[in-house]
Short mmCIF file of C-alpha atoms in Angstrom, two decimals:
data_model
loop_
_atom_site.label_atom_id
_atom_site.label_comp_id
_atom_site.label_asym_id
_atom_site.label_seq_id
_atom_site.Cartn_x
_atom_site.Cartn_y
_atom_site.Cartn_z
CA UNK A 1 50.92 -42.39 30.92
CA UNK A 2 53.56 -42.17 28.22
CA UNK A 3 51.01 -43.18 25.64
CA UNK A 4 48.66 -40.46 26.80
CA UNK A 5 51.39 -37.87 26.68
CA UNK A 6 52.34 -38.94 23.16
CA UNK A 7 48.72 -38.73 22.03
CA UNK A 8 48.48 -35.25 23.49
CA UNK A 9 51.61 -34.15 21.63
CA UNK A 10 50.16 -35.50 18.39
CA UNK A 11 46.87 -33.68 18.96
CA UNK A 12 48.70 -30.46 19.81
CA UNK A 13 50.89 -30.81 16.73
CA UNK A 14 47.82 -31.37 14.54
CA UNK A 15 46.14 -28.30 15.98
CA UNK A 16 43.04 -30.26 17.03
CA UNK A 17 41.17 -28.91 20.07
CA UNK A 18 42.21 -31.00 23.04
CA UNK A 19 38.94 -30.59 24.89
CA UNK A 20 37.11 -32.40 22.10
CA UNK A 21 39.57 -35.25 21.45
CA UNK A 22 41.09 -35.82 24.86
CA UNK A 23 38.28 -34.55 27.07
CA UNK A 24 40.48 -31.82 28.48
CA UNK A 25 38.67 -29.41 30.80
CA UNK A 26 37.54 -26.13 29.32
CA UNK A 27 37.40 -23.30 31.81
CA UNK A 28 35.77 -19.98 31.11
CA UNK A 29 36.11 -17.28 33.70
CA UNK A 30 33.77 -14.35 33.31
CA UNK A 31 35.19 -11.58 35.44
CA UNK A 32 35.72 -12.81 38.96
CA UNK A 33 32.15 -13.85 39.57
CA UNK A 34 31.26 -16.61 37.14
CA UNK A 35 33.21 -19.69 36.18
CA UNK A 36 32.05 -22.17 33.54
CA UNK A 37 33.71 -25.55 33.49
CA UNK A 38 33.12 -28.20 30.87
CA UNK A 39 34.42 -31.78 30.78
CA UNK A 40 34.67 -32.26 34.53
CA UNK A 41 34.66 -35.68 36.09
CA UNK A 42 32.85 -34.98 39.33
CA UNK A 43 32.88 -32.79 42.39
CA UNK A 44 35.37 -33.93 44.99
CA UNK A 45 34.88 -31.24 47.56
CA UNK A 46 32.44 -28.38 47.70
CA UNK A 47 32.07 -25.61 50.20
CA UNK A 48 31.29 -21.90 50.17
CA UNK A 49 34.99 -21.07 49.99
CA UNK A 50 36.47 -23.92 48.03
CA UNK A 51 35.52 -26.23 45.18
CA UNK A 52 37.62 -29.17 44.03
CA UNK A 53 36.66 -30.80 40.80
CA UNK A 54 38.22 -33.80 39.14
CA UNK A 55 39.28 -33.31 35.51
CA UNK A 56 41.37 -35.11 32.89
CA UNK A 57 44.33 -32.96 33.94
CA UNK A 58 43.87 -33.75 37.60
CA UNK A 59 42.28 -31.74 40.33
CA UNK A 60 40.97 -28.25 39.62
CA UNK A 61 40.77 -26.16 42.76
CA UNK A 62 38.73 -22.99 42.88
CA UNK A 63 38.99 -20.78 45.91
CA UNK A 64 36.69 -17.89 46.67
CA UNK A 65 33.91 -16.66 48.88
CA UNK A 66 30.20 -17.42 48.75
CA UNK A 67 30.66 -20.00 46.02
CA UNK A 68 27.41 -21.37 44.65
CA UNK A 69 26.96 -24.11 42.12
CA UNK A 70 24.48 -22.35 39.86
CA UNK A 71 24.29 -25.32 37.53
CA UNK A 72 25.61 -28.80 37.97
CA UNK A 73 25.32 -31.13 35.01
CA UNK A 74 26.94 -34.38 34.03
CA UNK A 75 29.83 -32.70 32.19
CA UNK A 76 29.51 -29.04 32.95
CA UNK A 77 29.02 -26.77 35.89
CA UNK A 78 28.66 -23.08 36.53
CA UNK A 79 30.05 -21.59 39.68
CA UNK A 80 29.16 -18.12 40.91
CA UNK A 81 30.58 -16.14 43.76
CA UNK A 82 33.70 -14.09 44.51
CA UNK A 83 36.36 -16.25 42.83
CA UNK A 84 39.86 -15.66 44.07
CA UNK A 85 41.96 -18.33 42.39
CA UNK A 86 41.75 -21.25 40.02
CA UNK A 87 44.59 -23.79 40.20
CA UNK A 88 45.38 -27.24 38.91
CA UNK A 89 46.51 -29.72 41.53
CA UNK A 90 46.59 -29.26 45.26
CA UNK A 91 49.51 -26.88 45.16
CA UNK A 92 50.29 -27.13 41.52
CA UNK A 93 50.01 -24.97 38.43
CA UNK A 94 47.94 -21.86 38.75
CA UNK A 95 45.97 -21.04 35.63
CA UNK A 96 44.23 -18.00 36.92
CA UNK A 97 44.55 -15.64 39.78
CA UNK A 98 42.13 -12.92 40.65
CA UNK B 1 6.88 -25.82 33.89
CA UNK B 2 8.48 -25.03 37.24
CA UNK B 3 11.00 -26.11 39.80
CA UNK B 4 11.33 -27.23 43.38
CA UNK B 5 13.71 -26.06 46.06
CA UNK B 6 15.13 -28.87 48.13
CA UNK B 7 17.37 -29.54 51.05
CA UNK B 8 19.61 -32.63 51.17
CA UNK B 9 21.14 -33.84 54.39
CA UNK B 10 23.69 -36.52 55.04
CA UNK B 11 27.34 -37.38 54.79
CA UNK B 12 29.49 -37.06 51.69
CA UNK B 13 27.27 -34.59 49.94
CA UNK B 14 29.78 -34.22 47.08
CA UNK B 15 28.99 -37.83 46.25
CA UNK B 16 25.33 -36.95 46.24
CA UNK B 17 25.96 -34.13 43.77
CA UNK B 18 28.02 -36.40 41.51
CA UNK B 19 25.37 -39.12 41.60
CA UNK B 20 22.76 -36.58 40.54
CA UNK B 21 24.82 -35.31 37.62
CA UNK B 22 25.65 -38.85 36.51
CA UNK B 23 21.96 -39.74 36.45
CA UNK B 24 21.17 -36.68 34.34
CA UNK B 25 19.53 -34.75 37.16
CA UNK B 26 20.53 -31.17 36.57
CA UNK B 27 20.81 -29.27 39.84
CA UNK B 28 20.70 -25.50 40.06
CA UNK B 29 21.65 -22.92 42.70
CA UNK B 30 23.39 -25.52 44.84
CA UNK B 31 24.65 -23.97 48.05
CA UNK B 32 26.31 -25.76 50.90
CA UNK B 33 24.88 -24.64 54.20
CA UNK B 34 27.22 -26.66 56.37
CA UNK B 35 29.14 -29.90 56.24
CA UNK B 36 25.98 -32.00 56.19
CA UNK B 37 23.41 -29.83 54.54
CA UNK B 38 23.17 -28.63 50.95
CA UNK B 39 20.29 -26.73 49.34
CA UNK B 40 19.45 -26.25 45.71
CA UNK B 41 16.70 -26.43 43.15
CA UNK B 42 15.70 -28.98 40.57
CA UNK B 43 13.30 -29.04 37.66
CA UNK B 44 9.86 -30.42 38.47
CA UNK B 45 10.37 -33.25 36.01
CA UNK B 46 13.53 -34.42 37.86
CA UNK B 47 12.13 -34.27 41.39
CA UNK B 48 10.92 -37.88 41.41
CA UNK B 49 14.31 -39.16 40.21
CA UNK B 50 16.04 -37.04 42.83
CA UNK B 51 13.82 -38.40 45.59
CA UNK B 52 14.43 -41.97 44.47
CA UNK B 53 18.18 -41.41 44.41
CA UNK B 54 18.23 -39.82 47.82
CA UNK B 55 16.13 -42.59 49.38
CA UNK B 56 18.19 -45.37 47.85
CA UNK B 57 21.57 -43.92 48.91
CA UNK B 58 20.64 -42.79 52.40
CA UNK B 59 20.39 -39.01 52.02
CA UNK B 60 17.44 -37.23 53.46
CA UNK B 61 15.71 -35.00 50.98
CA UNK B 62 13.28 -32.31 51.97
CA UNK B 63 11.27 -30.23 49.47
CA UNK B 64 11.30 -26.64 50.65
CA UNK B 65 8.94 -25.14 48.12
CA UNK B 66 7.62 -25.08 44.61
CA UNK B 67 7.91 -22.30 42.04
CA UNK B 68 6.46 -21.47 38.64
CA UNK B 69 3.56 -23.39 37.16
CA UNK B 70 4.13 -26.22 39.63
CA UNK B 71 3.22 -23.86 42.42
CA UNK B 72 0.05 -22.85 40.57
CA UNK B 73 -0.83 -26.49 40.03
CA UNK B 74 -0.26 -27.27 43.71
CA UNK B 75 -2.35 -24.27 44.70
CA UNK B 76 -5.17 -25.44 42.45
CA UNK B 77 -4.99 -28.91 43.93
CA UNK B 78 -5.20 -27.47 47.39
CA UNK B 79 -8.11 -25.19 46.49
CA UNK B 80 -10.39 -27.17 44.23
CA UNK B 81 -13.44 -25.05 44.98
CA UNK B 82 -11.56 -21.84 44.20
CA UNK B 83 -10.34 -23.26 40.90
CA UNK B 84 -13.81 -24.45 40.00
CA UNK B 85 -15.20 -21.04 40.90
CA UNK B 86 -12.62 -19.34 38.69
CA UNK B 87 -13.55 -21.63 35.83
CA UNK B 88 -17.23 -20.90 36.30
CA UNK B 89 -16.46 -17.19 36.43
CA UNK B 90 -14.53 -17.36 33.18
CA UNK B 91 -17.32 -19.36 31.56
CA UNK B 92 -19.85 -16.79 32.74
CA UNK B 93 -17.73 -13.94 31.41
CA UNK B 94 -17.45 -15.67 28.07
CA UNK B 95 -21.18 -16.33 28.00
CA UNK B 96 -22.08 -12.77 28.93
CA UNK B 97 -19.74 -11.31 26.36
CA UNK B 98 -21.10 -13.65 23.70
CA UNK B 99 -24.65 -12.40 24.11
CA UNK B 100 -26.25 -9.51 22.26
CA UNK B 101 -27.07 -6.79 24.79
CA UNK B 102 -27.66 -3.84 22.47
CA UNK B 103 -29.55 -3.71 19.17
CA UNK B 104 -29.13 -0.53 17.11
CA UNK B 105 -31.19 0.27 14.03
CA UNK B 106 -29.71 3.17 12.05
CA UNK B 107 -31.05 5.07 9.06
CA UNK B 108 -34.25 3.05 8.73
CA UNK B 109 -36.63 5.99 9.14
CA UNK B 110 -40.21 4.77 8.63
CA UNK B 111 -38.99 1.20 8.21
CA UNK B 112 -37.84 0.89 11.82
CA UNK B 113 -41.00 -0.94 12.82
CA UNK B 114 -40.66 -3.37 9.93
CA UNK B 115 -37.08 -4.06 10.89
CA UNK B 116 -38.12 -4.74 14.48
CA UNK B 117 -40.71 -7.20 13.15
CA UNK B 118 -38.13 -9.02 11.03
CA UNK B 119 -35.74 -9.13 13.99
CA UNK B 120 -38.49 -10.68 16.06
CA UNK B 121 -39.20 -13.24 13.34
CA UNK B 122 -35.55 -14.28 13.46
CA UNK B 123 -35.66 -14.39 17.28
CA UNK B 124 -33.06 -11.65 17.52
CA UNK B 125 -33.51 -10.15 20.95
CA UNK B 126 -31.46 -8.79 23.81
CA UNK B 127 -29.72 -11.62 25.66
CA UNK B 128 -29.55 -13.97 22.68
CA UNK B 129 -26.20 -15.71 22.16
CA UNK B 130 -24.45 -13.98 19.30
CA UNK B 131 -22.90 -17.04 17.70
CA UNK B 132 -26.34 -18.59 17.25
CA UNK B 133 -27.47 -15.75 14.97
CA UNK B 134 -27.32 -16.13 11.20
CA UNK B 135 -26.60 -12.54 10.22
CA UNK B 136 -26.36 -13.25 6.49
CA UNK B 137 -29.77 -14.83 6.47
CA UNK B 138 -31.19 -11.91 8.47
CA UNK B 139 -29.69 -9.39 6.06
CA UNK B 140 -31.01 -11.20 2.99
CA UNK B 141 -34.48 -11.39 4.51
CA UNK B 142 -34.50 -7.66 5.23
CA UNK B 143 -33.36 -6.80 1.71
CA UNK B 144 -36.03 -9.05 0.23
CA UNK B 145 -38.90 -7.75 2.34
CA UNK B 146 -38.03 -4.06 2.55
CA UNK B 147 -37.88 -2.88 -1.04
CA UNK B 148 -37.87 0.74 0.07
CA UNK B 149 -34.36 0.30 1.41
CA UNK B 150 -31.51 0.59 -1.05
CA UNK B 151 -29.01 -1.14 1.23
CA UNK B 152 -29.12 -3.06 4.50
CA UNK B 153 -26.11 -4.05 6.57
CA UNK B 154 -26.17 -6.24 9.69
CA UNK B 155 -23.06 -6.49 11.83
CA UNK B 156 -22.19 -7.65 15.31
CA UNK B 157 -19.44 -5.89 17.17
CA UNK B 158 -18.92 -7.28 20.64
CA UNK B 159 -22.24 -7.26 22.45
CA UNK B 160 -23.80 -4.76 20.02
CA UNK B 161 -25.84 -5.75 16.97
CA UNK B 162 -26.16 -2.95 14.42
CA UNK B 163 -28.63 -2.83 11.55
CA UNK B 164 -27.61 -0.04 9.17
CA UNK B 165 -29.99 1.03 6.40
CA UNK B 166 -29.91 3.39 3.44
CA UNK B 167 -33.32 4.35 2.15
CA UNK B 168 -33.96 4.33 -1.58
CA UNK B 169 -34.31 7.83 -3.07
CA UNK B 170 -37.69 8.60 -4.52
CA UNK B 171 -38.27 10.69 -7.61
CA UNK B 172 -39.73 14.15 -7.14
CA UNK B 173 -43.12 15.11 -8.55
CA UNK B 174 -42.70 18.72 -9.64
CA UNK B 175 -43.48 20.80 -12.70
CA UNK B 176 -40.21 19.70 -14.25
CA UNK B 177 -39.70 16.29 -12.76
CA UNK B 178 -36.15 15.32 -11.90
CA UNK B 179 -37.01 11.77 -12.88
CA UNK B 180 -37.87 12.63 -16.50
CA UNK B 181 -35.80 11.82 -19.54
CA UNK B 182 -35.49 14.52 -22.21
CA UNK B 183 -34.09 14.73 -25.72
CA UNK B 184 -30.42 15.61 -25.91
CA UNK B 185 -30.80 16.99 -29.47
CA UNK B 186 -33.33 17.45 -32.29
CA UNK B 187 -34.38 14.36 -34.21
CA UNK B 188 -37.11 11.99 -35.25
CA UNK B 189 -37.86 9.03 -32.97
CA UNK B 190 -36.74 5.83 -34.62
CA UNK B 191 -37.17 3.29 -31.80
CA UNK B 192 -37.79 3.42 -28.10
CA UNK B 193 -37.66 0.99 -25.17
CA UNK B 194 -39.16 2.23 -21.92
CA UNK B 195 -38.09 0.32 -18.83
CA UNK B 196 -39.51 2.70 -16.25
CA UNK B 197 -41.75 5.74 -16.54
CA UNK B 198 -44.47 6.91 -18.89
CA UNK B 199 -43.54 7.62 -22.53
CA UNK B 200 -44.43 11.14 -23.71
CA UNK B 201 -43.57 10.61 -27.38
CA UNK B 202 -43.93 7.78 -29.86
CA UNK B 203 -41.95 6.40 -32.78
CA UNK B 204 -42.02 8.80 -35.75
CA UNK B 205 -42.45 11.94 -33.67
CA UNK B 206 -40.11 14.82 -34.34
CA UNK B 207 -38.64 16.05 -31.08
CA UNK B 208 -36.71 19.16 -30.18
CA UNK B 209 -33.77 19.40 -27.86
CA UNK B 210 -34.98 19.44 -24.22
CA UNK B 211 -38.39 17.94 -25.00
CA UNK B 212 -39.57 15.36 -22.44
CA UNK B 213 -39.34 11.86 -23.89
CA UNK B 214 -40.31 9.73 -20.86
CA UNK B 215 -41.99 11.11 -17.75
CA UNK B 216 -40.76 9.96 -14.33
CA UNK B 217 -44.22 8.86 -13.24
CA UNK B 218 -46.03 5.58 -12.95
CA UNK B 219 -49.64 4.98 -12.13
CA UNK B 220 -50.29 2.44 -9.41
CA UNK B 221 -53.18 -0.07 -9.40
CA UNK B 222 -55.25 2.25 -7.20
CA UNK B 223 -54.81 5.25 -9.49
CA UNK B 224 -52.14 6.96 -7.45
CA UNK B 225 -49.26 8.48 -9.39
CA UNK B 226 -45.89 7.47 -8.00
CA UNK B 227 -42.75 9.42 -8.79
CA UNK B 228 -39.90 7.35 -10.13
CA UNK B 229 -36.73 7.86 -12.09
CA UNK B 230 -37.52 7.16 -15.74
CA UNK B 231 -35.34 4.66 -17.51
CA UNK B 232 -35.50 4.20 -21.27
CA UNK B 233 -33.50 3.90 -24.44
CA UNK B 234 -34.77 6.24 -27.19
CA UNK B 235 -33.08 6.09 -30.59
CA UNK B 236 -33.69 8.88 -33.05
CA UNK B 237 -32.61 9.90 -36.52
CA UNK B 238 -30.42 12.96 -36.11
CA UNK B 239 -28.94 15.13 -38.85
CA UNK B 240 -25.63 16.95 -38.64
CA UNK B 241 -24.82 19.67 -41.20
CA UNK B 242 -21.72 21.69 -42.02
CA UNK B 243 -20.84 24.28 -44.71
CA UNK B 244 -17.61 24.81 -46.59
CA UNK B 245 -16.85 27.48 -49.19
CA UNK B 246 -14.16 27.24 -51.88
CA UNK B 247 -13.32 29.93 -54.47
CA UNK B 248 -13.69 28.99 -58.12
CA UNK B 249 -10.93 31.40 -59.12
CA UNK B 250 -7.22 30.74 -58.60
CA UNK B 251 -4.94 33.79 -58.34
CA UNK B 252 -1.46 33.37 -59.85
CA UNK B 253 1.43 35.82 -59.17
CA UNK B 254 4.14 36.47 -61.80
CA UNK B 255 7.28 38.48 -60.74
CA UNK B 256 8.17 41.48 -62.83
CA UNK B 257 11.83 41.44 -61.72
CA UNK B 258 11.68 44.65 -59.65
CA UNK B 259 12.79 44.24 -56.03
CA UNK B 260 13.20 46.61 -53.17
CA UNK B 261 14.53 46.19 -49.64
CA UNK B 262 13.29 48.29 -46.78
CA UNK B 263 15.09 48.37 -43.43
CA UNK B 264 13.50 49.27 -40.13
CA UNK B 265 15.33 49.64 -36.81
CA UNK B 266 13.16 48.25 -34.02
CA UNK B 267 13.16 48.29 -30.22
CA UNK B 268 10.40 47.17 -27.87
CA UNK B 269 9.33 50.80 -27.54
CA UNK B 270 9.67 52.35 -31.00
CA UNK B 271 10.49 51.70 -34.65
CA UNK B 272 12.48 53.81 -37.09
CA UNK B 273 12.19 53.11 -40.83
CA UNK B 274 15.43 53.75 -42.72
CA UNK B 275 13.67 53.61 -46.14
CA UNK B 276 10.20 54.49 -47.39
CA UNK B 277 7.87 51.73 -48.54
CA UNK B 278 7.97 50.85 -52.27
CA UNK B 279 5.42 52.20 -54.72
CA UNK B 280 4.59 48.83 -56.31
CA UNK B 281 0.93 48.25 -57.10
CA UNK B 282 1.07 44.56 -56.29
CA UNK B 283 3.95 42.83 -54.61
CA UNK B 284 5.05 39.89 -52.52
CA UNK B 285 7.11 40.54 -49.40
CA UNK B 286 9.51 38.47 -47.32
CA UNK B 287 10.39 39.70 -43.82
CA UNK B 288 13.61 38.86 -41.91
CA UNK B 289 14.66 40.02 -38.47
CA UNK B 290 18.31 40.41 -37.43
CA UNK B 291 19.32 40.91 -33.79
CA UNK B 292 21.95 43.64 -33.77
CA UNK B 293 21.87 44.94 -30.20
CA UNK B 294 23.89 42.21 -28.50
CA UNK B 295 22.52 42.12 -24.99
CA UNK B 296 20.07 44.91 -25.78
CA UNK B 297 16.68 44.32 -27.42
CA UNK B 298 17.40 45.99 -30.73
CA UNK B 299 16.86 44.33 -34.07
CA UNK B 300 16.76 45.20 -37.75
CA UNK B 301 13.75 44.24 -39.85
CA UNK B 302 14.45 43.59 -43.53
CA UNK B 303 11.40 43.62 -45.83
CA UNK B 304 12.23 42.35 -49.28
CA UNK B 305 9.53 43.46 -51.72
CA UNK B 306 9.11 41.83 -55.09
CA UNK B 307 6.82 43.44 -57.63
CA UNK B 308 4.38 40.97 -59.20
CA UNK B 309 1.53 40.94 -61.69
CA UNK B 310 -1.50 38.88 -60.63
CA UNK B 311 -3.65 36.84 -63.01
CA UNK B 312 -6.94 35.18 -62.11
CA UNK B 313 -7.38 31.62 -63.44
CA UNK B 314 -10.79 29.97 -63.40
CA UNK B 315 -10.79 26.49 -61.89
CA UNK B 316 -12.72 23.47 -63.10
CA UNK B 317 -16.18 23.54 -61.49
CA UNK B 318 -16.21 19.81 -60.61
CA UNK B 319 -12.84 20.12 -58.96
CA UNK B 320 -14.04 23.06 -56.86
CA UNK B 321 -17.22 21.22 -55.86
CA UNK B 322 -15.29 18.11 -54.86
CA UNK B 323 -12.89 20.14 -52.74
CA UNK B 324 -15.79 21.92 -51.01
CA UNK B 325 -17.65 18.66 -50.44
CA UNK B 326 -14.63 17.00 -48.79
CA UNK B 327 -14.18 19.99 -46.50
CA UNK B 328 -17.88 20.07 -45.61
CA UNK B 329 -17.96 16.32 -44.82
CA UNK B 330 -14.93 16.67 -42.60
CA UNK B 331 -16.51 19.54 -40.68
CA UNK B 332 -19.79 17.64 -40.30
CA UNK B 333 -18.07 14.49 -39.06
CA UNK B 334 -16.36 16.50 -36.34
CA UNK B 335 -19.79 17.28 -34.88
CA UNK B 336 -20.86 13.63 -34.55
CA UNK B 337 -20.36 12.07 -31.09
CA UNK B 338 -17.89 9.22 -30.84
CA UNK B 339 -19.28 5.79 -31.69
CA UNK B 340 -22.44 6.98 -33.44
CA UNK B 341 -23.40 5.13 -36.62
CA UNK B 342 -23.87 7.19 -39.83
CA UNK B 343 -26.69 5.72 -41.89
CA UNK B 344 -26.84 8.25 -44.75
CA UNK B 345 -25.02 11.29 -46.09
CA UNK B 346 -25.34 13.79 -48.96
CA UNK B 347 -24.10 17.18 -50.01
CA UNK B 348 -25.79 20.19 -51.61
CA UNK B 349 -24.02 22.93 -53.58
CA UNK B 350 -24.77 26.58 -54.18
CA UNK B 351 -22.89 29.33 -55.96
CA UNK B 352 -22.29 32.65 -54.27
CA UNK B 353 -22.06 35.88 -56.24
CA UNK B 354 -18.35 36.49 -55.61
CA UNK B 355 -17.43 33.32 -57.47
CA UNK B 356 -17.26 30.96 -54.52
CA UNK B 357 -18.95 27.56 -54.25
CA UNK B 358 -20.69 26.61 -51.01
CA UNK B 359 -21.06 22.89 -50.13
CA UNK B 360 -23.48 21.85 -47.37
CA UNK B 361 -22.84 18.31 -46.13
CA UNK B 362 -25.60 16.47 -44.25
CA UNK B 363 -24.88 13.32 -42.19
CA UNK B 364 -27.79 11.27 -40.89
CA UNK B 365 -27.22 9.15 -37.78
CA UNK B 366 -29.24 6.95 -35.48
CA UNK B 367 -28.33 7.44 -31.85
CA UNK B 368 -29.63 7.40 -28.32
CA UNK B 369 -30.82 10.92 -27.50
CA UNK B 370 -32.02 10.40 -23.92
CA UNK B 371 -30.64 12.75 -21.31
CA UNK B 372 -31.42 13.62 -17.72
CA UNK B 373 -32.51 17.26 -17.38
CA UNK B 374 -30.30 19.45 -15.25
#
């Protein structure tokens, strides 16, 4: 874990995109209706109101209504619906709130 | 090509989705209906892999429907007779549209029957497949057989075959035939080559301008006279003349030293002389004009008179003749058409009573004098 953290600090210091080197998730939220996620590691839970996806930073939880997996690929997915929140971890950091 | 809608049933459907993505099966429009049922769509190419995965891992997969070209393909498979009928229909349409259904003959006049005969020889008829026709061959045959047509065009546009013709113009047999060739100028026939028509003159004949050289007529084997457009090259000796006169006396002026200046005030409407004219018997005058009115059109005319005494000097006769001859040749050459060959030239002199010498230059050329009468 320490080694990973050190590598991340080096990458950040060098200004290299983390999603390319470390496989960090890249999340693009288009309004509150479309979410594009790259570098995911699999769907853990999926329902019309909640999607949990495993990423290199842990669990990414998306809460909303009428959520549909428009595209599900090996490393990317596109989620459509009324997205209400996007958070890392079960109750952890919130990276977006609609 | 298309896609299928499916329904997957079973436990741990998230695992099913992950398995699909790990195996490269790209799912679209995935929607969870309840805890055990998920629907979605998959590309037609991935359906077999999806079915295999579902069967091997215990999920039940149901195909709900096909879309796009896959649906068309399935429909065709289900309705073989309909598909075959559609194919036959298309083939029939293509066949019908490939045939010639209309044959138009335009501008043929009295040659229409001949054209129909040639069309029949080439098996060109209504209902014949258009791509089997050799239109170039047909056109060449018509042009070869129908000499009375100046131009023949054969074209196929859709189901219509068009034969367009332009009839050759015939010469007119009248008092003054339009097909004749006449002399463009006077001359003596030097050589003639008649390509079409009947010659009306022969080599050595003197012809006048407008005289018929070759008649636009030809006699056929049965004695009938056919009107044609005459075609010939007629070369004739033609003479061009020009006169020039030069005085044999040169007048020389010698100033006496007396001068006089006369001023005249001028406007566009009137003139007012400030001095009278001089009383010199012979004089030379130089005229200057000075604008003095500023913006108004008023100017002053200055006439400077110089009294002179004139003496007549006789010139050398050979010199005068040479000068007149050069001038006469130059005037005669200006009359000759461009590109005409001069074969001979000479000059004749005569003296006129007032002391002038007249030179008459004659240039002889050989040129084509044929012209079409207007």
